[in-house]
Amino acid sequence: MNIIIRSARLRGQHQLVDIGIDGDRISAVGPKLPAKATREIDAAGSLVLPGLINLHFHADKCLLGEIMRPNVSGTLPEAIEITNDFKRNYEPAEVAARAVRALEAGVMNGTTFFRLFCDVGTIGGLRAARGLLLAREKMAKYCRVQIVSFPQEGIIRDPGAAELMDEAIKEGCDIVGGLPWYEYTDEDARRHIDICFAMARKHDLDIHMLVDDTDDPNSRSLEYLAVKTMRENYQGRVTASHCGAMAAYDDVYAAKVVDMVGAAGITISVNAHINLTCSARLDREPRRRGIARVKELLARGVNITTAQDDVNDPYYPFGKPDPLECASMLAHVAQLTLPHELETAMDAVTVNSAKAARLTDYGIAPGMRADLVVVGAPSVHEALRLQPPRRHVFKDGREVARSSLSQTLLA
Ligand SMILES: [Zn+2]
């Protein structure tokens, strides 16, 4: 064997195990493997997870916070306006350089798979897409990357955007994006969704849209997305991010939509922290949390993920980016505090995200891809509580990052 990670703690198992790696695959998992390896790592009872996943990240906008004017209203519309000023003059190399900085930080935090969103539309053309395609190339040995061709200014609102989205896919983007709630009317939102499905069918691609990302209780794009997914037999191939309007829906209507989302097999990416920051800015008190109805969706068996949507950009000034922090934020906002609920929060940035991305070789078992992270904590609970250093990060069986933290309380 090339590598053995000794004394690893896997989720849901009491006995410590060794993990053997050969080439880019996990070759053996079991207690006290007798084999010897070229390199042996002592996990000493630390939690070992499959590589963490960030399924929703606007890497083209990341770190604009270092150079932008402040978002005074704190709202999405002002964030969109600020970003547009940069987009007019984007250079792919500059976009790639910012994206690479954030991706490197994410890898050091144990992320080995990213789904990046690039703004495609008549303001920025294909410049953001080309920047992220370049970043993917530069980061290929550190992480796997999918890129969403994403119409940030809408499709009906931005004539020409659909053609550019198609062009971005031809250049290498591999997911069809969408932003139906941003259209001016319900009818346009439905047309927007129809156009995205036609594009996805044409190229045989999955769909990842930002849906009902508003406090408006009348926003109806999730309902139509669910119907469309069922009618097109696209179950299991559609992810909807945010869906914060669910917090404003009437309870009876929400129950109907939750059931439809379940029937359509749509994954909901909650991204709770960004909504907590941007939503309900027009509310007095009590202020809504503006996040999807996580517990109701879980009760219906809906696949739930969460992700680091933004890293220091016009929408959100924070973001390390660290999937464990995102999982912890989800646990806070959705009130997932019981032991089995903490497991659900961890699922959101691991197995649930893998399911949404339809990764067939994800997990810690023989034959699976050797993307692994040794977390400096003995349990899921402690990993979420402390978000400790990721002691070792492996991608395709190669160690790609290492972290440690030294703290001393002085006398
Ligand atoms: Zn987003």
Tab-separated table of C-alpha atoms and ligand atoms in Angstrom:
chain	number	residue	atom	x	y	z
A	1	MET	CA	0.000	0.000	0.000
A	2	ASN	CA	1.094	3.591	-0.603
A	3	ILE	CA	-0.394	5.053	2.561
A	4	ILE	CA	-2.110	3.808	5.713
A	5	ILE	CA	-3.971	6.135	8.044
A	6	ARG	CA	-3.888	4.309	11.397
A	7	SER	CA	-6.398	4.575	14.257
A	8	ALA	CA	-9.015	6.595	12.416
A	9	ARG	CA	-12.435	7.208	13.888
A	10	LEU	CA	-15.202	6.862	11.316
A	11	ARG	CA	-18.670	8.272	11.829
A	12	GLY	CA	-21.036	5.934	13.592
A	13	GLN	CA	-18.364	3.391	14.561
A	14	HIS	CA	-16.893	2.798	18.007
A	15	GLN	CA	-13.872	0.760	16.996
A	16	LEU	CA	-10.928	2.638	15.479
A	17	VAL	CA	-9.902	1.511	11.996
A	18	ASP	CA	-6.982	1.792	9.603
A	19	ILE	CA	-7.527	3.132	6.083
A	20	GLY	CA	-5.277	1.858	3.303
A	21	ILE	CA	-4.749	3.888	0.129
A	22	ASP	CA	-3.378	2.633	-3.189
A	23	GLY	CA	-3.074	5.114	-6.012
A	24	ASP	CA	-6.165	7.299	-6.080
A	25	ARG	CA	-8.411	4.741	-4.334
A	26	ILE	CA	-9.099	3.489	-0.832
A	27	SER	CA	-7.960	-0.132	-0.906
A	28	ALA	CA	-8.792	-1.378	2.597
A	29	VAL	CA	-10.635	-0.297	5.735
A	30	GLY	CA	-10.467	-2.304	8.951
A	31	PRO	CA	-9.077	-2.562	12.466
A	32	LYS	CA	-5.300	-2.973	12.658
A	33	LEU	CA	-4.557	-3.701	8.987
A	34	PRO	CA	-1.544	-6.053	8.903
A	35	ALA	CA	-0.165	-4.557	5.686
A	36	LYS	CA	2.752	-2.129	5.694
A	37	ALA	CA	2.789	1.074	3.672
A	38	THR	CA	5.369	3.443	2.291
A	39	ARG	CA	3.872	6.126	4.517
A	40	GLU	CA	1.920	5.636	7.748
A	41	ILE	CA	-0.022	8.387	9.470
A	42	ASP	CA	-1.258	8.043	13.048
A	43	ALA	CA	-4.714	9.621	13.287
A	44	ALA	CA	-4.685	8.773	17.030
A	45	GLY	CA	-8.451	8.500	17.270
A	46	SER	CA	-9.204	11.593	15.193
A	47	LEU	CA	-12.326	11.745	13.080
A	48	VAL	CA	-11.643	10.971	9.432
A	49	LEU	CA	-14.206	12.185	6.910
A	50	PRO	CA	-14.459	11.853	3.156
A	51	GLY	CA	-13.319	15.081	1.470
A	52	LEU	CA	-15.667	17.940	2.367
A	53	ILE	CA	-17.873	19.449	-0.320
A	54	ASN	CA	-18.772	23.057	-1.079
A	55	LEU	CA	-21.692	22.764	-3.470
A	56	HIS	CA	-22.447	26.449	-3.982
A	57	PHE	CA	-19.693	29.043	-4.228
A	58	HIS	CA	-19.633	32.293	-6.264
A	59	ALA	CA	-15.874	32.145	-6.697
A	60	ASP	CA	-15.931	34.780	-9.451
A	61	LYS	CA	-16.980	37.420	-6.892
A	62	CYS	CA	-14.896	36.230	-3.964
A	63	LEU	CA	-12.628	38.709	-2.194
A	64	LEU	CA	-14.116	41.720	-4.023
A	65	GLY	CA	-14.727	42.825	-0.434
A	66	GLU	CA	-11.089	43.869	-0.354
A	67	ILE	CA	-11.610	46.536	-3.000
A	68	MET	CA	-15.342	47.348	-3.202
A	69	ARG	CA	-17.442	50.146	-1.733
A	70	PRO	CA	-19.556	48.988	1.245
A	71	ASN	CA	-23.010	47.444	0.692
A	72	VAL	CA	-24.882	50.076	2.701
A	73	SER	CA	-28.358	48.501	2.582
A	74	GLY	CA	-26.965	45.006	3.067
A	75	THR	CA	-29.495	43.725	0.518
A	76	LEU	CA	-29.140	41.436	-2.499
A	77	PRO	CA	-30.138	44.140	-5.023
A	78	GLU	CA	-27.350	46.462	-3.832
A	79	ALA	CA	-24.887	43.537	-3.871
A	80	ILE	CA	-25.864	42.831	-7.485
A	81	GLU	CA	-25.338	46.515	-8.367
A	82	ILE	CA	-21.877	46.640	-6.766
A	83	THR	CA	-20.811	43.439	-8.509
A	84	ASN	CA	-21.957	44.759	-11.896
A	85	ASP	CA	-19.472	47.629	-11.668
A	86	PHE	CA	-16.635	45.083	-11.423
A	87	LYS	CA	-18.070	42.676	-13.966
A	88	ARG	CA	-17.922	45.202	-16.771
A	89	ASN	CA	-14.131	45.155	-16.478
A	90	TYR	CA	-13.386	41.582	-15.342
A	91	GLU	CA	-10.235	40.018	-16.727
A	92	PRO	CA	-10.308	36.195	-16.668
A	93	ALA	CA	-6.781	36.044	-15.193
A	94	GLU	CA	-7.766	38.378	-12.360
A	95	VAL	CA	-10.965	36.419	-11.651
A	96	ALA	CA	-8.925	33.201	-11.613
A	97	ALA	CA	-6.352	34.659	-9.222
A	98	ARG	CA	-9.034	35.583	-6.670
A	99	ALA	CA	-10.819	32.260	-7.091
A	100	VAL	CA	-7.587	30.312	-6.616
A	101	ARG	CA	-6.890	32.115	-3.326
A	102	ALA	CA	-10.301	31.099	-1.966
A	103	LEU	CA	-10.084	27.571	-3.354
A	104	GLU	CA	-6.691	27.089	-1.719
A	105	ALA	CA	-8.148	28.203	1.616
A	106	GLY	CA	-11.054	25.795	1.117
A	107	VAL	CA	-8.712	22.888	0.338
A	108	MET	CA	-6.708	23.590	3.488
A	109	ASN	CA	-10.011	23.310	5.350
A	110	GLY	CA	-10.561	19.859	3.864
A	111	THR	CA	-12.680	20.692	0.809
A	112	THR	CA	-11.908	18.453	-2.149
A	113	PHE	CA	-14.985	19.164	-4.281
A	114	PHE	CA	-16.435	22.538	-5.260
A	115	ARG	CA	-19.379	23.587	-7.393
A	116	LEU	CA	-18.574	27.130	-8.530
A	117	PHE	CA	-21.065	29.610	-9.953
A	118	CYS	CA	-19.952	32.025	-12.666
A	119	ASP	CA	-22.094	34.997	-13.619
A	120	VAL	CA	-23.022	34.794	-17.276
A	121	GLY	CA	-24.960	37.632	-18.888
A	122	THR	CA	-24.725	40.663	-21.114
A	123	ILE	CA	-22.880	42.789	-18.530
A	124	GLY	CA	-19.873	40.515	-17.995
A	125	GLY	CA	-20.270	38.237	-20.996
A	126	LEU	CA	-18.154	35.104	-20.599
A	127	ARG	CA	-15.343	36.770	-18.633
A	128	ALA	CA	-16.270	35.270	-15.243
A	129	ALA	CA	-16.795	31.826	-16.798
A	130	ARG	CA	-13.386	31.948	-18.459
A	131	GLY	CA	-11.827	33.034	-15.168
A	132	LEU	CA	-13.293	30.073	-13.286
A	133	LEU	CA	-12.424	27.631	-16.054
A	134	LEU	CA	-8.843	28.860	-15.699
A	135	ALA	CA	-9.005	28.504	-11.902
A	136	ARG	CA	-10.262	24.912	-12.287
A	137	GLU	CA	-7.268	24.113	-14.460
A	138	LYS	CA	-4.838	25.669	-11.984
A	139	MET	CA	-6.397	23.808	-9.029
A	140	ALA	CA	-6.861	20.429	-10.730
A	141	LYS	CA	-4.426	18.576	-8.474
A	142	TYR	CA	-6.045	19.960	-5.314
A	143	CYS	CA	-9.778	19.624	-5.868
A	144	ARG	CA	-12.491	18.602	-8.278
A	145	VAL	CA	-14.517	21.512	-9.618
A	146	GLN	CA	-17.846	21.797	-11.413
A	147	ILE	CA	-18.827	25.165	-12.874
A	148	VAL	CA	-22.390	26.429	-13.099
A	149	SER	CA	-23.341	28.674	-16.007
A	150	PHE	CA	-25.373	31.106	-13.941
A	151	PRO	CA	-27.606	33.983	-15.186
A	152	GLN	CA	-27.132	36.463	-12.328
A	153	GLU	CA	-29.165	39.179	-14.110
A	154	GLY	CA	-31.956	36.823	-15.088
A	155	ILE	CA	-32.738	35.393	-18.507
A	156	ILE	CA	-35.921	37.176	-19.598
A	157	ARG	CA	-34.717	40.387	-17.901
A	158	ASP	CA	-31.384	40.112	-19.696
A	159	PRO	CA	-31.995	39.335	-23.379
A	160	GLY	CA	-28.955	37.525	-24.725
A	161	ALA	CA	-28.172	35.774	-21.429
A	162	ALA	CA	-29.544	32.393	-22.541
A	163	GLU	CA	-27.292	32.348	-25.615
A	164	LEU	CA	-24.291	33.269	-23.460
A	165	MET	CA	-25.156	30.515	-20.948
A	166	ASP	CA	-25.154	28.034	-23.792
A	167	GLU	CA	-21.817	29.388	-24.982
A	168	ALA	CA	-20.328	29.043	-21.466
A	169	ILE	CA	-21.420	25.404	-21.426
A	170	LYS	CA	-19.731	24.823	-24.764
A	171	GLU	CA	-16.536	26.323	-23.283
A	172	GLY	CA	-16.603	23.886	-20.349
A	173	CYS	CA	-19.220	24.819	-17.740
A	174	ASP	CA	-20.945	21.630	-16.656
A	175	ILE	CA	-24.076	22.603	-14.712
A	176	VAL	CA	-27.053	24.712	-15.837
A	177	GLY	CA	-27.786	27.536	-13.389
A	178	GLY	CA	-30.879	29.645	-12.895
A	179	LEU	CA	-32.302	32.574	-10.947
A	180	PRO	CA	-36.029	32.464	-11.675
A	181	TRP	CA	-37.245	34.489	-8.668
A	182	TYR	CA	-35.312	37.511	-9.958
A	183	GLU	CA	-37.508	37.854	-13.055
A	184	TYR	CA	-40.145	40.608	-12.997
A	185	THR	CA	-43.236	38.384	-13.165
A	186	ASP	CA	-44.302	34.857	-12.260
A	187	GLU	CA	-44.832	34.140	-15.924
A	188	ASP	CA	-41.262	35.188	-16.723
A	189	ALA	CA	-39.971	33.067	-13.820
A	190	ARG	CA	-41.690	30.049	-15.340
A	191	ARG	CA	-40.285	30.802	-18.790
A	192	HIS	CA	-36.851	31.153	-17.180
A	193	ILE	CA	-37.156	27.673	-15.663
A	194	ASP	CA	-38.395	26.252	-18.983
A	195	ILE	CA	-35.365	27.688	-20.801
A	196	CYS	CA	-32.986	26.181	-18.212
A	197	PHE	CA	-34.557	22.737	-18.564
A	198	ALA	CA	-34.350	22.901	-22.356
A	199	MET	CA	-30.654	23.774	-22.056
A	200	ALA	CA	-30.027	20.996	-19.513
A	201	ARG	CA	-31.758	18.443	-21.748
A	202	LYS	CA	-29.847	19.587	-24.819
A	203	HIS	CA	-26.471	19.093	-23.086
A	204	ASP	CA	-27.579	16.325	-20.686
A	205	LEU	CA	-26.522	18.343	-17.627
A	206	ASP	CA	-27.796	18.700	-14.059
A	207	ILE	CA	-29.466	21.882	-12.835
A	208	HIS	CA	-28.632	24.086	-9.853
A	209	MET	CA	-30.790	27.183	-9.398
A	210	LEU	CA	-31.112	29.917	-6.801
A	211	VAL	CA	-34.782	29.794	-5.962
A	212	ASP	CA	-37.161	32.071	-4.050
A	213	ASP	CA	-34.209	33.895	-2.539
A	214	THR	CA	-36.432	36.691	-1.245
A	215	ASP	CA	-38.630	37.540	1.730
A	216	ASP	CA	-41.645	37.814	-0.577
A	217	PRO	CA	-44.242	35.228	0.563
A	218	ASN	CA	-45.686	35.268	-2.970
A	219	SER	CA	-42.490	34.113	-4.678
A	220	ARG	CA	-43.542	30.955	-6.512
A	221	SER	CA	-40.480	29.690	-8.340
A	222	LEU	CA	-39.820	26.656	-6.085
A	223	GLU	CA	-43.336	25.347	-6.708
A	224	TYR	CA	-42.900	25.561	-10.476
A	225	LEU	CA	-39.372	24.136	-10.345
A	226	ALA	CA	-40.765	21.084	-8.521
A	227	VAL	CA	-43.567	20.584	-11.061
A	228	LYS	CA	-41.196	21.006	-13.963
A	229	THR	CA	-38.696	18.547	-12.441
A	230	MET	CA	-41.419	15.910	-12.145
A	231	ARG	CA	-42.785	16.509	-15.643
A	232	GLU	CA	-39.313	16.333	-17.192
A	233	ASN	CA	-38.379	13.225	-15.155
A	234	TYR	CA	-35.389	15.107	-13.781
A	235	GLN	CA	-35.719	13.716	-10.237
A	236	GLY	CA	-32.341	13.595	-8.477
A	237	ARG	CA	-30.722	16.013	-10.941
A	238	VAL	CA	-31.931	19.356	-9.581
A	239	THR	CA	-30.651	21.427	-6.660
A	240	ALA	CA	-32.378	24.581	-5.407
A	241	SER	CA	-30.381	26.977	-3.245
A	242	HIS	CA	-31.682	29.342	-0.564
A	243	CYS	CA	-35.487	29.092	-0.891
A	244	GLY	CA	-35.684	31.660	1.911
A	245	ALA	CA	-39.185	32.713	0.917
A	246	MET	CA	-40.303	29.469	2.571
A	247	ALA	CA	-39.869	31.332	5.858
A	248	ALA	CA	-42.513	33.784	4.673
A	249	TYR	CA	-44.899	31.294	3.037
A	250	ASP	CA	-48.189	30.627	4.740
A	251	ASP	CA	-47.914	27.280	6.617
A	252	VAL	CA	-50.479	25.475	4.460
A	253	TYR	CA	-48.813	26.559	1.224
A	254	ALA	CA	-45.382	25.664	2.672
A	255	ALA	CA	-46.598	22.138	3.471
A	256	LYS	CA	-47.742	21.724	-0.126
A	257	VAL	CA	-44.413	22.923	-1.542
A	258	VAL	CA	-42.343	20.811	0.878
A	259	ASP	CA	-44.244	17.757	-0.308
A	260	MET	CA	-43.730	18.693	-3.966
A	261	VAL	CA	-39.974	19.184	-3.405
A	262	GLY	CA	-39.860	15.721	-1.830
A	263	ALA	CA	-41.756	14.148	-4.704
A	264	ALA	CA	-39.509	15.877	-7.237
A	265	GLY	CA	-36.319	14.646	-5.503
A	266	ILE	CA	-34.922	18.170	-5.420
A	267	THR	CA	-31.952	18.875	-3.128
A	268	ILE	CA	-32.284	22.062	-1.086
A	269	SER	CA	-29.017	23.906	-0.406
A	270	VAL	CA	-29.803	26.069	2.591
A	271	ASN	CA	-26.733	28.356	2.862
A	272	ALA	CA	-28.216	29.603	6.124
A	273	HIS	CA	-25.546	32.112	7.109
A	274	ILE	CA	-25.795	34.237	3.971
A	275	ASN	CA	-29.579	34.391	4.237
A	276	LEU	CA	-29.372	35.254	7.904
A	277	THR	CA	-27.212	38.203	6.881
A	278	CYS	CA	-29.061	39.407	3.753
A	279	SER	CA	-32.699	38.492	4.364
A	280	ALA	CA	-35.357	40.349	6.335
A	281	ARG	CA	-33.567	43.674	5.944
A	282	LEU	CA	-36.956	45.355	5.450
A	283	ASP	CA	-38.552	43.656	8.477
A	284	ARG	CA	-39.035	45.522	11.729
A	285	GLU	CA	-39.521	43.109	14.626
A	286	PRO	CA	-39.779	40.195	14.859
A	287	ARG	CA	-37.320	39.713	12.030
A	288	ARG	CA	-37.614	36.541	9.985
A	289	ARG	CA	-34.590	34.294	9.737
A	290	GLY	CA	-35.273	34.035	6.014
A	291	ILE	CA	-34.118	30.457	5.627
A	292	ALA	CA	-35.702	27.359	4.115
A	293	ARG	CA	-37.863	25.215	6.421
A	294	VAL	CA	-35.111	22.727	7.170
A	295	LYS	CA	-36.876	20.523	9.721
A	296	GLU	CA	-40.032	20.231	7.639
A	297	LEU	CA	-37.959	19.339	4.575
A	298	LEU	CA	-35.985	16.749	6.548
A	299	ALA	CA	-39.213	15.217	7.838
A	300	ARG	CA	-40.317	14.802	4.203
A	301	GLY	CA	-37.005	13.066	3.394
A	302	VAL	CA	-35.612	15.916	1.302
A	303	ASN	CA	-31.858	15.919	0.700
A	304	ILE	CA	-30.441	18.968	2.536
A	305	THR	CA	-27.063	20.584	1.919
A	306	THR	CA	-25.442	23.829	2.938
A	307	ALA	CA	-22.487	25.650	1.429
A	308	GLN	CA	-20.137	28.614	1.549
A	309	ASP	CA	-21.991	30.685	-0.995
A	310	ASP	CA	-19.818	33.776	-0.682
A	311	VAL	CA	-16.348	34.670	0.567
A	312	ASN	CA	-15.872	38.363	1.383
A	313	ASP	CA	-17.873	39.782	-1.493
A	314	PRO	CA	-20.688	42.347	-1.959
A	315	TYR	CA	-23.218	39.845	-0.559
A	316	TYR	CA	-21.415	38.627	2.524
A	317	PRO	CA	-18.271	39.925	4.239
A	318	PHE	CA	-17.157	36.671	5.899
A	319	GLY	CA	-16.346	33.092	4.822
A	320	LYS	CA	-13.096	31.254	5.599
A	321	PRO	CA	-14.278	29.192	3.570
A	322	ASP	CA	-14.828	26.123	5.770
A	323	PRO	CA	-17.596	23.524	5.289
A	324	LEU	CA	-17.477	22.717	9.024
A	325	GLU	CA	-18.294	26.337	9.794
A	326	CYS	CA	-21.166	26.171	7.283
A	327	ALA	CA	-22.474	22.989	8.934
A	328	SER	CA	-22.250	24.652	12.333
A	329	MET	CA	-24.129	27.702	11.005
A	330	LEU	CA	-26.817	25.417	9.610
A	331	ALA	CA	-27.108	23.715	12.988
A	332	HIS	CA	-27.561	27.123	14.646
A	333	VAL	CA	-30.081	28.589	12.276
A	334	ALA	CA	-32.146	25.439	11.769
A	335	GLN	CA	-31.838	24.530	15.468
A	336	LEU	CA	-30.196	21.155	14.842
A	337	THR	CA	-28.811	20.479	18.311
A	338	LEU	CA	-29.597	16.851	19.236
A	339	PRO	CA	-26.906	14.216	18.583
A	340	HIS	CA	-28.668	12.809	15.502
A	341	GLU	CA	-29.314	16.345	14.249
A	342	LEU	CA	-25.601	17.183	14.475
A	343	GLU	CA	-25.017	14.177	12.244
A	344	THR	CA	-27.510	15.681	9.800
A	345	ALA	CA	-25.581	18.973	9.823
A	346	MET	CA	-22.395	17.032	9.001
A	347	ASP	CA	-24.207	15.072	6.272
A	348	ALA	CA	-25.070	18.411	4.652
A	349	VAL	CA	-21.429	19.118	3.742
A	350	THR	CA	-20.483	15.499	3.032
A	351	VAL	CA	-22.778	12.681	1.888
A	352	ASN	CA	-25.807	14.825	1.086
A	353	SER	CA	-23.735	17.120	-1.106
A	354	ALA	CA	-22.172	14.062	-2.766
A	355	LYS	CA	-25.654	12.741	-3.492
A	356	ALA	CA	-26.692	16.070	-5.023
A	357	ALA	CA	-23.570	16.087	-7.206
A	358	ARG	CA	-24.239	12.414	-8.050
A	359	LEU	CA	-20.736	11.326	-7.014
A	360	THR	CA	-20.686	7.550	-7.189
A	361	ASP	CA	-17.241	7.009	-5.639
A	362	TYR	CA	-17.666	9.082	-2.471
A	363	GLY	CA	-17.185	7.676	1.016
A	364	ILE	CA	-14.753	5.717	3.146
A	365	ALA	CA	-14.823	2.162	1.847
A	366	PRO	CA	-12.638	0.025	-0.439
A	367	GLY	CA	-12.863	1.152	-4.054
A	368	MET	CA	-13.917	4.694	-3.211
A	369	ARG	CA	-11.909	7.711	-4.283
A	370	ALA	CA	-9.188	8.510	-1.737
A	371	ASP	CA	-10.360	12.036	-0.926
A	372	LEU	CA	-10.052	12.172	2.860
A	373	VAL	CA	-9.668	14.653	5.672
A	374	VAL	CA	-8.239	13.941	9.123
A	375	VAL	CA	-10.040	16.357	11.441
A	376	GLY	CA	-8.291	17.370	14.675
A	377	ALA	CA	-11.229	16.242	16.829
A	378	PRO	CA	-12.558	12.859	17.985
A	379	SER	CA	-16.232	13.242	17.000
A	380	VAL	CA	-18.736	15.009	14.798
A	381	HIS	CA	-19.935	17.016	17.794
A	382	GLU	CA	-16.413	18.258	18.582
A	383	ALA	CA	-15.645	18.865	14.907
A	384	LEU	CA	-18.676	21.156	14.645
A	385	ARG	CA	-18.062	22.802	18.010
A	386	LEU	CA	-14.361	23.550	17.515
A	387	GLN	CA	-13.849	23.496	13.740
A	388	PRO	CA	-10.291	22.410	14.496
A	389	PRO	CA	-7.388	22.254	12.019
A	390	ARG	CA	-7.641	19.642	9.290
A	391	ARG	CA	-4.500	17.683	10.138
A	392	HIS	CA	-4.187	16.000	6.741
A	393	VAL	CA	-6.141	16.472	3.525
A	394	PHE	CA	-5.903	13.917	0.720
A	395	LYS	CA	-7.157	14.295	-2.819
A	396	ASP	CA	-6.938	11.266	-5.126
A	397	GLY	CA	-4.625	9.570	-2.640
A	398	ARG	CA	-2.152	12.445	-2.534
A	399	GLU	CA	-1.692	14.589	0.553
A	400	VAL	CA	-2.541	18.125	-0.575
A	401	ALA	CA	-2.659	20.064	2.704
A	402	ARG	CA	-1.595	19.804	6.315
A	403	SER	CA	-2.536	21.997	9.299
A	404	SER	CA	-1.728	22.295	12.962
A	405	LEU	CA	-2.513	24.719	15.727
A	406	SER	CA	-0.390	25.397	18.758
A	407	GLN	CA	-2.047	27.056	21.744
A	408	THR	CA	-0.504	27.419	25.166
A	409	LEU	CA	-2.040	28.852	28.317
A	410	LEU	CA	0.791	30.573	30.089
A	411	ALA	CA	1.286	30.612	33.853
B	1	ZN	ZN	-25.504	31.977	-4.290
